[in-house]
PDB file of C-alpha atoms in Angstrom:
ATOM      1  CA  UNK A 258     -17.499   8.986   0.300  1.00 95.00           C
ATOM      2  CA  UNK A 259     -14.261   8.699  -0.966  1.00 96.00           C
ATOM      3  CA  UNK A 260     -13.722   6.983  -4.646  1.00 97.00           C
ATOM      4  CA  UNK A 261     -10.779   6.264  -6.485  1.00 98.00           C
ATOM      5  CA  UNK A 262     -11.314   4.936  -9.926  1.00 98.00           C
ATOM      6  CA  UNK A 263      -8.362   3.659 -11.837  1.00 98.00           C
ATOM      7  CA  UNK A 264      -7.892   2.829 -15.387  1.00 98.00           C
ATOM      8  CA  UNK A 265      -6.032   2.975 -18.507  1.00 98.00           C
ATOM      9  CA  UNK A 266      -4.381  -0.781 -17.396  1.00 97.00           C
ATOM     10  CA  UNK A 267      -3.785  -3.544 -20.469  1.00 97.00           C
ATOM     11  CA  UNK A 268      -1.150  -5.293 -22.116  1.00 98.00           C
ATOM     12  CA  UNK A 269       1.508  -3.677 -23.821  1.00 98.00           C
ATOM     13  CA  UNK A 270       5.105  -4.948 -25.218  1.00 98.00           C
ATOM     14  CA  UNK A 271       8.146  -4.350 -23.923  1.00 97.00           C
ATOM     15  CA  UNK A 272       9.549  -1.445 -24.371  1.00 98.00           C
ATOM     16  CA  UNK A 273       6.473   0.398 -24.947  1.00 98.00           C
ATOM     17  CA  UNK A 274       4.604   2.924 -23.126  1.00 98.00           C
ATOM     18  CA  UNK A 275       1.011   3.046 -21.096  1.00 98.00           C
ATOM     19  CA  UNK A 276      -0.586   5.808 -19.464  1.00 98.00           C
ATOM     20  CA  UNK A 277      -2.770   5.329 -16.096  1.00 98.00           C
ATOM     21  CA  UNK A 278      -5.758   7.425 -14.587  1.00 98.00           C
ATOM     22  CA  UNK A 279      -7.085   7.257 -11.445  1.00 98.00           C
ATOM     23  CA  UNK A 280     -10.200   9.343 -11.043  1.00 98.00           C
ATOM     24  CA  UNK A 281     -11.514  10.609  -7.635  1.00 98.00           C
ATOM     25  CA  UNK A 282     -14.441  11.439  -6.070  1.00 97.00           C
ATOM     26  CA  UNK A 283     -15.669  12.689  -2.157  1.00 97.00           C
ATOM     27  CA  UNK A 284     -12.961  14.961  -1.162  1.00 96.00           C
ATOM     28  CA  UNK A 285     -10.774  18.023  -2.010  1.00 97.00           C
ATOM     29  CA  UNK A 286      -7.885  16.238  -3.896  1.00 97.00           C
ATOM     30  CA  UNK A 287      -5.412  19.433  -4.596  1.00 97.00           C
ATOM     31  CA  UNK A 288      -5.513  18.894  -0.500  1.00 96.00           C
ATOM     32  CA  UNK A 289      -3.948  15.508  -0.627  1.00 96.00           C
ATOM     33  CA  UNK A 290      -0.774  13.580  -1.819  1.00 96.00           C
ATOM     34  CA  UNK A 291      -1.459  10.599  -4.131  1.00 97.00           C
ATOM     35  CA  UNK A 292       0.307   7.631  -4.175  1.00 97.00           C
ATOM     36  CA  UNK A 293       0.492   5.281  -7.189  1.00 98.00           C
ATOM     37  CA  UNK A 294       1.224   1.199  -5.586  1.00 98.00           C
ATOM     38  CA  UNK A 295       1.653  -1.614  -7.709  1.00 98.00           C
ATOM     39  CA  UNK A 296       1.569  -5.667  -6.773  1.00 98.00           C
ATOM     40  CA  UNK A 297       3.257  -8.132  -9.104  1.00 97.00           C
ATOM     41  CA  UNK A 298       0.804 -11.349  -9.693  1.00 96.00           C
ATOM     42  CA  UNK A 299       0.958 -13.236  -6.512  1.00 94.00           C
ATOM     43  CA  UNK A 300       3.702 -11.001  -4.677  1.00 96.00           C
ATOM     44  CA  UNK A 301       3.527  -8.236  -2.556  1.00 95.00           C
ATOM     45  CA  UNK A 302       2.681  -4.221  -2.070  1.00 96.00           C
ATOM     46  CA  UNK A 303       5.437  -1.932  -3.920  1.00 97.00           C
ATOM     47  CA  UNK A 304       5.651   1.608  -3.288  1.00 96.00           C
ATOM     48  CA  UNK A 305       5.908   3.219  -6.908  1.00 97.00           C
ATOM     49  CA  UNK A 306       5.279   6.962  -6.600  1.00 97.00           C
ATOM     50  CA  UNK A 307       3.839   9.813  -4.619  1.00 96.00           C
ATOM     51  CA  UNK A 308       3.292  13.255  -5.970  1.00 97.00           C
ATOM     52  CA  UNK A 309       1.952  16.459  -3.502  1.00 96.00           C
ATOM     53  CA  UNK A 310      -1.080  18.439  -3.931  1.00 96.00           C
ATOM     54  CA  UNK A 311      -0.361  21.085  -5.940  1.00 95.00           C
ATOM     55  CA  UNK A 312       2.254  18.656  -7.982  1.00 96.00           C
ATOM     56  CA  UNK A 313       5.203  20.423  -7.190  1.00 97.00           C
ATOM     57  CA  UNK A 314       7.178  17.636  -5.369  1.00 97.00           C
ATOM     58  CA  UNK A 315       7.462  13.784  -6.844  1.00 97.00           C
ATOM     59  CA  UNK A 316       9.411  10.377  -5.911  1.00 95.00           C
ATOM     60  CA  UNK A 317       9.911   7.719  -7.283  1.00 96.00           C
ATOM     61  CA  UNK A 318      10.564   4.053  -6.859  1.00 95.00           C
ATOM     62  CA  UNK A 319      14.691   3.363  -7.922  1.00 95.00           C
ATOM     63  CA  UNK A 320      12.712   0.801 -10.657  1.00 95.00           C
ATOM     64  CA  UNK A 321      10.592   2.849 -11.948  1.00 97.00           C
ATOM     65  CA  UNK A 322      12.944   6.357 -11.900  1.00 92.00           C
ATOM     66  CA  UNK A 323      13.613   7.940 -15.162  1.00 94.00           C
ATOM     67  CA  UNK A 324      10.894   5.628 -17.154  1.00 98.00           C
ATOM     68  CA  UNK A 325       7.662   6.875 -15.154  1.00 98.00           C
ATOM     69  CA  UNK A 326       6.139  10.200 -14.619  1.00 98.00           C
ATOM     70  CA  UNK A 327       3.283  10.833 -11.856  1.00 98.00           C
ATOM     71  CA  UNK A 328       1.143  13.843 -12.575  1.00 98.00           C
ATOM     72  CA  UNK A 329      -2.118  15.226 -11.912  1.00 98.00           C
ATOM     73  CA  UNK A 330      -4.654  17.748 -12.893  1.00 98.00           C
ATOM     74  CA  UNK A 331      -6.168  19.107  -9.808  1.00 98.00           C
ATOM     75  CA  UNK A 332      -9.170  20.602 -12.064  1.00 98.00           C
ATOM     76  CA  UNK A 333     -10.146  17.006 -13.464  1.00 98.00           C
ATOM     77  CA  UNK A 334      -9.599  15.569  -9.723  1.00 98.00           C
ATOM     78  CA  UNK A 335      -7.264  13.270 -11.645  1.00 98.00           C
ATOM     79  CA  UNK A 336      -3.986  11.421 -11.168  1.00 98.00           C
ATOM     80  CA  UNK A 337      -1.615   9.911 -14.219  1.00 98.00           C
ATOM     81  CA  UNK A 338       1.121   7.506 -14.016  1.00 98.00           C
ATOM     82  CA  UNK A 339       2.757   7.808 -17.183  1.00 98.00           C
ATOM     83  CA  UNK A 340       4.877   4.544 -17.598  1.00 98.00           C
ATOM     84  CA  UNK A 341       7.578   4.179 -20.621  1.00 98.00           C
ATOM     85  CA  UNK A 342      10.031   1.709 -21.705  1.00 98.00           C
ATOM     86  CA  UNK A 343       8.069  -0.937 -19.921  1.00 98.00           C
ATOM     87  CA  UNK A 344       9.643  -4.066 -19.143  1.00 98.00           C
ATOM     88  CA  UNK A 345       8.484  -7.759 -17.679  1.00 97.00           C
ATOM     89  CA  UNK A 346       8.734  -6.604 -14.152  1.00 97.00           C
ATOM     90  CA  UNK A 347       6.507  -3.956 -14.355  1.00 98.00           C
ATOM     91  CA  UNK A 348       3.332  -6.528 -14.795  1.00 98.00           C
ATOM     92  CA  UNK A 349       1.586  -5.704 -12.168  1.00 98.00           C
ATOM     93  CA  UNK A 350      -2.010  -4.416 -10.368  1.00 98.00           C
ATOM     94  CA  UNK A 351      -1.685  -0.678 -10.365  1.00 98.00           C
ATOM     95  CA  UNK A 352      -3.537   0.769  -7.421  1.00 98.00           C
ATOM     96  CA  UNK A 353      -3.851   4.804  -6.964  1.00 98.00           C
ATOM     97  CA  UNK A 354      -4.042   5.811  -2.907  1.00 97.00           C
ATOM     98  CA  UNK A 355      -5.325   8.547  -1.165  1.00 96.00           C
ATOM     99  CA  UNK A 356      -3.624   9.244   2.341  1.00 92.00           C
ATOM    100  CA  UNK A 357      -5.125   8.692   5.840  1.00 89.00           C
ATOM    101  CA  UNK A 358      -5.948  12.388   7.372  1.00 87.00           C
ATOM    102  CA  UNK A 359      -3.002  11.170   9.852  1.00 88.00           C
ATOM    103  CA  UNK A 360       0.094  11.567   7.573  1.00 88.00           C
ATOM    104  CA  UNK A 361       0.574  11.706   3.685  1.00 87.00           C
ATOM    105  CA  UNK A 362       2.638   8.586   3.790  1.00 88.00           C
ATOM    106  CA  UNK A 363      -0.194   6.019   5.000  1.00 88.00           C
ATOM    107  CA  UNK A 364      -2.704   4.925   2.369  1.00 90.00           C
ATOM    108  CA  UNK A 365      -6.201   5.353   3.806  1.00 90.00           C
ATOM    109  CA  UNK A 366      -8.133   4.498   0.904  1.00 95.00           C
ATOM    110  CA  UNK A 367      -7.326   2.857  -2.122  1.00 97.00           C
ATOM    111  CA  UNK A 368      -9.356   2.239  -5.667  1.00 97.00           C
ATOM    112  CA  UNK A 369      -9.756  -1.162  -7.039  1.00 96.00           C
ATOM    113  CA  UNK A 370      -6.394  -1.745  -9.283  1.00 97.00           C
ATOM    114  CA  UNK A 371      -5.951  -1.541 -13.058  1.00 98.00           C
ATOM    115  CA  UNK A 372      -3.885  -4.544 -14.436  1.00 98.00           C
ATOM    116  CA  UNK A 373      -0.900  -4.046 -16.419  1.00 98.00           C
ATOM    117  CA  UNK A 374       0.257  -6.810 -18.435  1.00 98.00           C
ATOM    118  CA  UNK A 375       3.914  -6.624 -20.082  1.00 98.00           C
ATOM    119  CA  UNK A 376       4.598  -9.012 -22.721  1.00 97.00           C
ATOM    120  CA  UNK A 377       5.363  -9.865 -26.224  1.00 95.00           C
TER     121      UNK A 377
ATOM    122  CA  UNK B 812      16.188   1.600   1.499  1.00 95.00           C
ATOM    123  CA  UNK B 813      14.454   0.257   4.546  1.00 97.00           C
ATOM    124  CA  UNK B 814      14.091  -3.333   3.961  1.00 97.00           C
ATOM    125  CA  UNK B 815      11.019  -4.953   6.200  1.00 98.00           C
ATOM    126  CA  UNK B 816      11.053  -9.036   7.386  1.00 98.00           C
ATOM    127  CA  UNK B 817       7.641 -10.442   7.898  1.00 98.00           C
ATOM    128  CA  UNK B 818       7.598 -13.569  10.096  1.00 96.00           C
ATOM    129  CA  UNK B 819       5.771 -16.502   9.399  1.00 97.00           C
ATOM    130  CA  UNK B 820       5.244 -16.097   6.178  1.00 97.00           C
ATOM    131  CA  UNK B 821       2.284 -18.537   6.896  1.00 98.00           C
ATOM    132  CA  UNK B 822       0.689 -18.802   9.893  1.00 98.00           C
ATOM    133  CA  UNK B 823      -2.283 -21.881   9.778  1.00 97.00           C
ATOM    134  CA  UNK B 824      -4.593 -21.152  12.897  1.00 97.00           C
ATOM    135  CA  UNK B 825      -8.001 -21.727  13.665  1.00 97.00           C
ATOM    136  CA  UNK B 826     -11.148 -19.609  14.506  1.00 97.00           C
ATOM    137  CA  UNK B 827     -10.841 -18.607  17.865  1.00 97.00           C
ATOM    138  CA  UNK B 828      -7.118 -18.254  18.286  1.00 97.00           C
ATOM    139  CA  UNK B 829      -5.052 -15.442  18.826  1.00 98.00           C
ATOM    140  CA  UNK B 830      -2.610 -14.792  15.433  1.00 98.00           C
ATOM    141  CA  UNK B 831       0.875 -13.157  16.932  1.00 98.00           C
ATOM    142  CA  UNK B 832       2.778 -11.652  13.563  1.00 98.00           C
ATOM    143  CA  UNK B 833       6.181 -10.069  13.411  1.00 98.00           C
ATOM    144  CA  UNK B 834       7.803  -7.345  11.291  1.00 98.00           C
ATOM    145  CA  UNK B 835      11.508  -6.347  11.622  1.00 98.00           C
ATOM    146  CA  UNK B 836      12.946  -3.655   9.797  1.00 98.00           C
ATOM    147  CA  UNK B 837      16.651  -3.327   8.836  1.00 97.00           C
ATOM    148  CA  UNK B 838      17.308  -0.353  10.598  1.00 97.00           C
ATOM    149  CA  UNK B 839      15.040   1.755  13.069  1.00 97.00           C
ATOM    150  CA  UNK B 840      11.825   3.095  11.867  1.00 96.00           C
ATOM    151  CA  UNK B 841      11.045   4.573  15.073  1.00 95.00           C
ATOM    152  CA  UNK B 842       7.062   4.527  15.317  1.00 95.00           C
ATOM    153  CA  UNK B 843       6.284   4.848  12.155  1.00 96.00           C
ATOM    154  CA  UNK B 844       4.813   1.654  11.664  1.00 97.00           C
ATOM    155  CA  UNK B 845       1.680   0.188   9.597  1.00 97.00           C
ATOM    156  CA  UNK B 846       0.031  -2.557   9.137  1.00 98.00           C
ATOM    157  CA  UNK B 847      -2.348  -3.383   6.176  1.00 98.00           C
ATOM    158  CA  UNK B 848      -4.931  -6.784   5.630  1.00 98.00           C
ATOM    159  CA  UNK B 849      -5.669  -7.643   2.234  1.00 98.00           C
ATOM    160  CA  UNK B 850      -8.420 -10.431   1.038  1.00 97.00           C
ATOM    161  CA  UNK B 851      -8.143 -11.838  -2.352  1.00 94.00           C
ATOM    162  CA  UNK B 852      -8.946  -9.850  -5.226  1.00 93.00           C
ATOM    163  CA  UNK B 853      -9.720  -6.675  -3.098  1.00 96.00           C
ATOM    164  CA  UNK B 854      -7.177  -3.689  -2.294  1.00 97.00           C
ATOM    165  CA  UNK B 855      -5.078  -3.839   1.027  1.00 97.00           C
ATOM    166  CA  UNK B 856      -7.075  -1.998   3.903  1.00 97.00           C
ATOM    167  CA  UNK B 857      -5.203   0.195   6.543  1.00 97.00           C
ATOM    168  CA  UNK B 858      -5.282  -1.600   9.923  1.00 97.00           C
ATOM    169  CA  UNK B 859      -2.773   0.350  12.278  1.00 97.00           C
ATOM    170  CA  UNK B 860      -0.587   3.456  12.037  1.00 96.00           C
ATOM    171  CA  UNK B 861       2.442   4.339  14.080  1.00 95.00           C
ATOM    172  CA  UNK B 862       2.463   0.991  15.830  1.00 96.00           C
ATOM    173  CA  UNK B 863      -0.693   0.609  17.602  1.00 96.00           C
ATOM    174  CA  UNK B 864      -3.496   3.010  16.384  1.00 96.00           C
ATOM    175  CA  UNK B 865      -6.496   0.910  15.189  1.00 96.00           C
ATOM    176  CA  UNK B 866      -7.847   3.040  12.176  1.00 95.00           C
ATOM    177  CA  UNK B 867     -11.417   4.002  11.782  1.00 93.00           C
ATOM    178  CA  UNK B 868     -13.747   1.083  11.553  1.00 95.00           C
ATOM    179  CA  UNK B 869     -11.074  -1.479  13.238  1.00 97.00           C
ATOM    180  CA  UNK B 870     -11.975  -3.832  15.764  1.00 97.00           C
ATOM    181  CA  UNK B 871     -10.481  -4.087  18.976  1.00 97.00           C
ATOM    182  CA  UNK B 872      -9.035  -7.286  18.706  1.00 98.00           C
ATOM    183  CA  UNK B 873      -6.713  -5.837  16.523  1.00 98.00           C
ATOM    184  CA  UNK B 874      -3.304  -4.595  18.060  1.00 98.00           C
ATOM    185  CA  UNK B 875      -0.232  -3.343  17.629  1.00 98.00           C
ATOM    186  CA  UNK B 876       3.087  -3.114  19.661  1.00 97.00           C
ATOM    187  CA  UNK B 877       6.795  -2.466  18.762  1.00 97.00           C
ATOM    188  CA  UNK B 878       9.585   0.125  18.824  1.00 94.00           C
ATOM    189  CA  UNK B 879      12.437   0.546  16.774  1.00 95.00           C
ATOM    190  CA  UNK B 880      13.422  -2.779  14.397  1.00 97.00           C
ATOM    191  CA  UNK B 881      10.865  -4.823  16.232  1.00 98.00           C
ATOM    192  CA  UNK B 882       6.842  -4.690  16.018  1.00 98.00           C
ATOM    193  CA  UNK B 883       3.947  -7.237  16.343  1.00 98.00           C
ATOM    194  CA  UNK B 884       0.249  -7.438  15.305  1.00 98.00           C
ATOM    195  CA  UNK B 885      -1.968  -9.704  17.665  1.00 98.00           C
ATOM    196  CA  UNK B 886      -5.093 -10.644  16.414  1.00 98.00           C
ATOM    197  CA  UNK B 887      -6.567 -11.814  19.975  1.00 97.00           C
ATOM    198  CA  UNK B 888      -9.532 -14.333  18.635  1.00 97.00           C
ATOM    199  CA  UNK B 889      -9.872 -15.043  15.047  1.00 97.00           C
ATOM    200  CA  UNK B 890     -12.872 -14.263  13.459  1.00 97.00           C
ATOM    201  CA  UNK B 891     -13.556 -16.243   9.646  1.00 96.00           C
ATOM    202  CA  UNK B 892     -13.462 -12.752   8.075  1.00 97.00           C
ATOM    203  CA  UNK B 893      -9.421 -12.379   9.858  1.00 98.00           C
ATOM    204  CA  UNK B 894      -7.923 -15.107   7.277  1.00 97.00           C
ATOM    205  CA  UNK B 895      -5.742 -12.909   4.459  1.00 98.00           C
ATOM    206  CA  UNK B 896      -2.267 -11.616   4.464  1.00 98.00           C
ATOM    207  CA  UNK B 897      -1.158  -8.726   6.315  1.00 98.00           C
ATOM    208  CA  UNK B 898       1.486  -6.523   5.109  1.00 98.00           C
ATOM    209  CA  UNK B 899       3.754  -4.530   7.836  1.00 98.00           C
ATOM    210  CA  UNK B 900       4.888  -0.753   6.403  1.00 97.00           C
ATOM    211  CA  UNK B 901       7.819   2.100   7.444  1.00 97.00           C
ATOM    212  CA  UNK B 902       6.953   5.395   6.486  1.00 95.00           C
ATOM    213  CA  UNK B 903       9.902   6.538   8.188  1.00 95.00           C
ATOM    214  CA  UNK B 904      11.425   7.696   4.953  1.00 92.00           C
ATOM    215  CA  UNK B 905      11.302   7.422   1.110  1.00 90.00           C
ATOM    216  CA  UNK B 906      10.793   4.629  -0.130  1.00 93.00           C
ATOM    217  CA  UNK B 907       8.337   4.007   2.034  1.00 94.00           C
ATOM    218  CA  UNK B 908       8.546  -0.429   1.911  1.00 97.00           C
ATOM    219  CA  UNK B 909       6.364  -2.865   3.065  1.00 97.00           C
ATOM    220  CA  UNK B 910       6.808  -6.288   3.761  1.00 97.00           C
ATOM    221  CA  UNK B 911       6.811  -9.235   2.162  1.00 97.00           C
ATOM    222  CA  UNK B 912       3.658 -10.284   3.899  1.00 97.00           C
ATOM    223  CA  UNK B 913       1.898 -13.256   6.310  1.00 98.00           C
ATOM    224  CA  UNK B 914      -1.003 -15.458   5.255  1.00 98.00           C
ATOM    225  CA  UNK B 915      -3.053 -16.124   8.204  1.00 98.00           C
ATOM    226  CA  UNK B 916      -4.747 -19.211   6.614  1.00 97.00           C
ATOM    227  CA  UNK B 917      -7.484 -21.643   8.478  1.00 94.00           C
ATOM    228  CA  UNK B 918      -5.838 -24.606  10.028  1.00 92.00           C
TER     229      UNK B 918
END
């Protein structure tokens, strides 16, 4: 069964930094893209960042370019969503996605969401 | 960017009815079209891909239909567990966007 834990979610000023994990379970992930997705407090879905499996390839969100850094460490079946000079607008449920077997760019399963809170 | 328009953004229906939602992108995504449902405090759950593919687990009174700019989901009946918002999503290029979302909410 596939599991996707993340964590590492809290409140943090602005301007500082915060470093998510998202561990998974029930499948090969050096196989799969990851996606990191992130929902403001009553809004909607935002596409934040995708990385491939072997972590060669990245994108990025224009908001979030230049301040976060997707990663992941294929022997710790592991993602990481480094996030730096966080602002206001980056409060938010943090969810990590695996793709659907169909295409890398549809989330098939999804973990729970860690909350990041940005504020003084 | 591909920018996507959900329409309603609230659509108040009762059990038993048939939901009819709308997504419109701002330029062609081709077929590369998904639709999510998401239930308070849980994580969105894949419904369709590429405009009318139920996923595993989906039930048939779920579908999908659309080309280009234009795509619907039809819910044909209702059921209590169908009231959330559904979220529309291109994946026809980076960043992949998803709409702003539809409450189905009981009438």
């Amino acid at each position: 069964e596939v599991q996707l834990v993340e964590s590492g979610g809290g409140l943090v000023q602005p301007g500082g930094s915060l470093r998510l994990s998202c561990a998974a379970s029930g499948f090969t992930f050096s196989s799969y893209w990851m996606h990191w997705v992130r929902q403001a407090p009553g809004k909607g879905l935002v596409w934040v960042s995708r990385i491939d499996g072997d972590g060669s390839s990245k994108n990025y969100a224009d908001s979030v370019g230049g301040r976060f850094t997707i990663s992941r460490d294929n022997a710790k079946n592991t993602l990481y969503l480094q996030m730096n000079s966080l602002r206001a607008e980056d409060t938010a449920v943090y969810y990590c996605a695996r793709p659907h077997p169909y295409s890398s760019s549809l989330a098939g399963w999804w973990g729970q969401g860690t909350l990041v809170t940005v504020s003084s | 960017e591909i920018v996507l328009t959900q329409s309603p953004a609230t659509l108040s229906l009762s059990p038993g009815e048939r939901a009819t939602l709308s997504c419109r992108a701002s330029q062609s995504v081709s077929s590369y079209l998904a639709w999510y449902q998401q239930k308070p405090g849980q994580a969105p759950r894949l419904l369709i891909y590429d405009v009318s593919n139920r996923a595993t687990g989906i039930p048939a009174r779920f579908s999908g239909s659309g080309s280009g700019t234009d795509f619907t989901l039809t819910i044909s009946s209702l059921e209590p567990e169908d009231f959330a918002v559904y979220y529309c999503q291109q994946r026809y290029n980076w960043p992949l966007t998803f709409g702003g979302g539809t409450k189905v909410e009981i009438k």
